[in-house]
XYZ file of C-alpha atoms in Angstrom:
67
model
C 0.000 0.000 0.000
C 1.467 3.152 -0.773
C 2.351 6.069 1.359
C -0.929 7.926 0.476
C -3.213 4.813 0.838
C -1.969 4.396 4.037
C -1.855 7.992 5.506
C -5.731 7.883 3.926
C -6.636 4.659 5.820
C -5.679 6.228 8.946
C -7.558 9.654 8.624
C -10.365 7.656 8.144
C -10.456 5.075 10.803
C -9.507 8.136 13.528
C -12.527 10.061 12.037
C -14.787 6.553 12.320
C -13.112 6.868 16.396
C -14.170 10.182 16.905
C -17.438 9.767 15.487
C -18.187 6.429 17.191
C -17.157 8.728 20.800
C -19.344 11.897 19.691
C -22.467 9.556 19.212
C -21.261 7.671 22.520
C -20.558 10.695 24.659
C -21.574 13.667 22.565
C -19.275 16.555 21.750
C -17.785 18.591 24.334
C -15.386 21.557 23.194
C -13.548 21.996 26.396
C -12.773 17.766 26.175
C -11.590 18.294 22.422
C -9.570 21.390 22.735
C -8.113 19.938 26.265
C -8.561 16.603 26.052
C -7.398 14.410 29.386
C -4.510 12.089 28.978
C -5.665 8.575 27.827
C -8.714 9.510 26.093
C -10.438 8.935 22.625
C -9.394 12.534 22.311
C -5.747 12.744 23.493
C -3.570 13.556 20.965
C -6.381 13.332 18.082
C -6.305 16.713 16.632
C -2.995 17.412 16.755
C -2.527 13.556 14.957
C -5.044 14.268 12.334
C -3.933 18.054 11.353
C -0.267 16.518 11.099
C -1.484 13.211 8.775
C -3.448 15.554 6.739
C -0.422 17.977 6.011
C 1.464 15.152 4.714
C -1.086 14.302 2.457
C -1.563 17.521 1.291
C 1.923 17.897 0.687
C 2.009 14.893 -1.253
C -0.365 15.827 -3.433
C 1.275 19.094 -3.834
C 4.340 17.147 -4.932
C 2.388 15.291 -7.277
C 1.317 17.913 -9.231
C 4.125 20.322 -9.054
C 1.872 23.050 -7.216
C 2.018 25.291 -4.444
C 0.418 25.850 -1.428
């Protein structure tokens, strides 16, 4: 599986995480902006914004663009 594939796979099974806790627990700013250590939400946006540079970046490589 390529780089892309792979960095895709993962966006979507943390979004399919986050979605399965926001229908479990509902959505809470103050627990997704300051999430407690150990939980669905530790780490996650921080994670996802840095996965979905690198595939933005890749794709910017691809076809010689710009950001």
């Amino acid at each position: 599986m390529s780089d892309r594939a792979t960095l895709i796979k993962e966006l979507i099974e943390m979004q399919k995480k986050f979605i399965e806790n926001e229908h479990k627990n509902g959505f809470n700013a103050q627990e997704y902006f300051t999430p407690e250590s150990g939980t669905v939400l530790d780490g996650y946006r921080e994670t996802f914004n840095t996965k979905s540079q690198e595939l933005v970046d890749a794709a910017h490589a691809d076809k010689g663009s710009h950001r």
